[in-house]
Amino acid sequence: MTNQELVAALAKRIELTQKETSDVLDAMVSIFNTNLEQGNSINIQGFGLFETKKRNERISVNPVSKQRFLIPPKISVAFKPGQTIKDNLKTIEVDE
């Protein structure tokens, strides 16, 4: 789903214009970004938890040249799905 498709579906569901819905979505993303930058987690009931995790520096090895190099520490965002999403995904059949 693209951002445009999300805005259109959300606008239809909450009965706002696409411009108003886009503004609301932009504000929500801005709040998410600000909180994650500050190290705060975001828990959306029935959806899941967004949180930042610090990865320590580590040494890695290039498998071809066998050269070792240092990977610097970084902060990444992790998502843990809520129980509702987990339950819904269990009911979906996987096509192989």
mmCIF file with all atom_site columns, N, CA and C in Angstrom, residues 13-14 16 28 36 38 43 49 60-61 63 66-67 72-73 78 81 83 89-91 93-94:
data_model
loop_
_atom_site.group_PDB
_atom_site.id
_atom_site.type_symbol
_atom_site.label_atom_id
_atom_site.label_alt_id
_atom_site.label_comp_id
_atom_site.label_asym_id
_atom_site.label_entity_id
_atom_site.label_seq_id
_atom_site.pdbx_PDB_ins_code
_atom_site.Cartn_x
_atom_site.Cartn_y
_atom_site.Cartn_z
_atom_site.occupancy
_atom_site.B_iso_or_equiv
_atom_site.pdbx_formal_charge
_atom_site.auth_seq_id
_atom_site.auth_comp_id
_atom_site.auth_asym_id
_atom_site.auth_atom_id
_atom_site.pdbx_PDB_model_num
ATOM 1  N N  . ARG A 1 13 ? -12.842 6.242   5.129  1.00 0.00 ? 13 ARG A N  1
ATOM 2  C CA . ARG A 1 13 ? -13.331 5.645   6.368  1.00 0.00 ? 13 ARG A CA 1
ATOM 3  C C  . ARG A 1 13 ? -13.709 6.690   7.415  1.00 0.00 ? 13 ARG A C  1
ATOM 4  N N  . ILE A 1 14 ? -12.930 7.764   7.542  1.00 0.00 ? 14 ILE A N  1
ATOM 5  C CA . ILE A 1 14 ? -13.223 8.760   8.590  1.00 0.00 ? 14 ILE A CA 1
ATOM 6  C C  . ILE A 1 14 ? -13.976 9.975   8.058  1.00 0.00 ? 14 ILE A C  1
ATOM 7  N N  . LEU A 1 16 ? -13.251 12.436  5.880  1.00 0.00 ? 16 LEU A N  1
ATOM 8  C CA . LEU A 1 16 ? -12.565 13.713  5.733  1.00 0.00 ? 16 LEU A CA 1
ATOM 9  C C  . LEU A 1 16 ? -12.081 13.803  4.290  1.00 0.00 ? 16 LEU A C  1
ATOM 10 N N  . MET A 1 28 ? 0.896   12.884  12.379 1.00 0.00 ? 28 MET A N  1
ATOM 11 C CA . MET A 1 28 ? 1.124   11.656  13.138 1.00 0.00 ? 28 MET A CA 1
ATOM 12 C C  . MET A 1 28 ? 2.545   11.130  12.910 1.00 0.00 ? 28 MET A C  1
ATOM 13 N N  . LEU A 1 36 ? 10.522  8.912   18.590 1.00 0.00 ? 36 LEU A N  1
ATOM 14 C CA . LEU A 1 36 ? 11.558  7.893   18.376 1.00 0.00 ? 36 LEU A CA 1
ATOM 15 C C  . LEU A 1 36 ? 12.952  8.501   18.432 1.00 0.00 ? 36 LEU A C  1
ATOM 16 N N  . GLN A 1 38 ? 13.809  10.887  20.328 1.00 0.00 ? 38 GLN A N  1
ATOM 17 C CA . GLN A 1 38 ? 14.067  11.129  21.743 1.00 0.00 ? 38 GLN A CA 1
ATOM 18 C C  . GLN A 1 38 ? 14.232  9.834   22.529 1.00 0.00 ? 38 GLN A C  1
ATOM 19 N N  . ASN A 1 43 ? 3.375   2.903   21.663 1.00 0.00 ? 43 ASN A N  1
ATOM 20 C CA . ASN A 1 43 ? 2.537   1.712   21.747 1.00 0.00 ? 43 ASN A CA 1
ATOM 21 C C  . ASN A 1 43 ? 1.140   2.064   21.256 1.00 0.00 ? 43 ASN A C  1
ATOM 22 N N  . LEU A 1 49 ? 4.020   -2.125  18.919 1.00 0.00 ? 49 LEU A N  1
ATOM 23 C CA . LEU A 1 49 ? 4.948   -1.264  19.643 1.00 0.00 ? 49 LEU A CA 1
ATOM 24 C C  . LEU A 1 49 ? 6.121   -0.899  18.741 1.00 0.00 ? 49 LEU A C  1
ATOM 25 N N  . SER A 1 60 ? 33.179  -7.249  11.825 1.00 0.00 ? 60 SER A N  1
ATOM 26 C CA . SER A 1 60 ? 32.659  -8.158  10.816 1.00 0.00 ? 60 SER A CA 1
ATOM 27 C C  . SER A 1 60 ? 33.805  -8.556  9.891  1.00 0.00 ? 60 SER A C  1
ATOM 28 N N  . VAL A 1 61 ? 33.599  -9.639  9.168  1.00 0.00 ? 61 VAL A N  1
ATOM 29 C CA . VAL A 1 61 ? 34.634  -10.137 8.272  1.00 0.00 ? 61 VAL A CA 1
ATOM 30 C C  . VAL A 1 61 ? 34.056  -10.277 6.872  1.00 0.00 ? 61 VAL A C  1
ATOM 31 N N  . PRO A 1 63 ? 33.683  -12.148 3.729  1.00 0.00 ? 63 PRO A N  1
ATOM 32 C CA . PRO A 1 63 ? 33.920  -13.573 3.476  1.00 0.00 ? 63 PRO A CA 1
ATOM 33 C C  . PRO A 1 63 ? 34.836  -13.852 2.283  1.00 0.00 ? 63 PRO A C  1
ATOM 34 N N  . LYS A 1 66 ? 38.494  -11.933 3.487  1.00 0.00 ? 66 LYS A N  1
ATOM 35 C CA . LYS A 1 66 ? 38.823  -12.236 4.887  1.00 0.00 ? 66 LYS A CA 1
ATOM 36 C C  . LYS A 1 66 ? 39.288  -11.002 5.663  1.00 0.00 ? 66 LYS A C  1
ATOM 37 N N  . GLN A 1 67 ? 39.024  -9.833  5.106  1.00 0.00 ? 67 GLN A N  1
ATOM 38 C CA . GLN A 1 67 ? 39.404  -8.587  5.772  1.00 0.00 ? 67 GLN A CA 1
ATOM 39 C C  . GLN A 1 67 ? 38.403  -8.273  6.876  1.00 0.00 ? 67 GLN A C  1
ATOM 40 N N  . PRO A 1 72 ? 30.229  0.534   12.970 1.00 0.00 ? 72 PRO A N  1
ATOM 41 C CA . PRO A 1 72 ? 29.994  1.469   14.077 1.00 0.00 ? 72 PRO A CA 1
ATOM 42 C C  . PRO A 1 72 ? 28.639  1.233   14.753 1.00 0.00 ? 72 PRO A C  1
ATOM 43 N N  . PRO A 1 73 ? 28.490  1.724   15.987 1.00 0.00 ? 73 PRO A N  1
ATOM 44 C CA . PRO A 1 73 ? 27.196  1.577   16.664 1.00 0.00 ? 73 PRO A CA 1
ATOM 45 C C  . PRO A 1 73 ? 26.127  2.383   15.949 1.00 0.00 ? 73 PRO A C  1
ATOM 46 N N  . ALA A 1 78 ? 12.618  -0.759  15.938 1.00 0.00 ? 78 ALA A N  1
ATOM 47 C CA . ALA A 1 78 ? 12.078  -2.118  15.938 1.00 0.00 ? 78 ALA A CA 1
ATOM 48 C C  . ALA A 1 78 ? 10.564  -2.035  16.106 1.00 0.00 ? 78 ALA A C  1
ATOM 49 N N  . PRO A 1 81 ? 4.657   -6.540  16.677 1.00 0.00 ? 81 PRO A N  1
ATOM 50 C CA . PRO A 1 81 ? 3.217   -6.525  16.409 1.00 0.00 ? 81 PRO A CA 1
ATOM 51 C C  . PRO A 1 81 ? 2.415   -6.874  17.660 1.00 0.00 ? 81 PRO A C  1
ATOM 52 N N  . GLN A 1 83 ? -1.009  -8.374  19.726 1.00 0.00 ? 83 GLN A N  1
ATOM 53 C CA . GLN A 1 83 ? -1.651  -9.680  19.706 1.00 0.00 ? 83 GLN A CA 1
ATOM 54 C C  . GLN A 1 83 ? -2.750  -9.767  18.643 1.00 0.00 ? 83 GLN A C  1
ATOM 55 N N  . LEU A 1 89 ? -2.965  -12.786 11.509 1.00 0.00 ? 89 LEU A N  1
ATOM 56 C CA . LEU A 1 89 ? -2.039  -13.404 10.568 1.00 0.00 ? 89 LEU A CA 1
ATOM 57 C C  . LEU A 1 89 ? -2.059  -14.929 10.656 1.00 0.00 ? 89 LEU A C  1
ATOM 58 N N  . LYS A 1 90 ? -2.420  -15.461 11.798 1.00 0.00 ? 90 LYS A N  1
ATOM 59 C CA . LYS A 1 90 ? -2.492  -16.914 11.953 1.00 0.00 ? 90 LYS A CA 1
ATOM 60 C C  . LYS A 1 90 ? -3.610  -17.512 11.111 1.00 0.00 ? 90 LYS A C  1
ATOM 61 N N  . THR A 1 91 ? -4.656  -16.732 10.842 1.00 0.00 ? 91 THR A N  1
ATOM 62 C CA . THR A 1 91 ? -5.807  -17.251 10.111 1.00 0.00 ? 91 THR A CA 1
ATOM 63 C C  . THR A 1 91 ? -5.618  -17.201 8.602  1.00 0.00 ? 91 THR A C  1
ATOM 64 N N  . GLU A 1 93 ? -4.083  -18.183 5.111  1.00 0.00 ? 93 GLU A N  1
ATOM 65 C CA . GLU A 1 93 ? -3.425  -19.339 4.516  1.00 0.00 ? 93 GLU A CA 1
ATOM 66 C C  . GLU A 1 93 ? -2.288  -18.861 3.618  1.00 0.00 ? 93 GLU A C  1
ATOM 67 N N  . VAL A 1 94 ? -1.169  -19.560 3.663  1.00 0.00 ? 94 VAL A N  1
ATOM 68 C CA . VAL A 1 94 ? -0.012  -19.212 2.872  1.00 0.00 ? 94 VAL A CA 1
ATOM 69 C C  . VAL A 1 94 ? -0.027  -20.016 1.586  1.00 0.00 ? 94 VAL A C  1
#
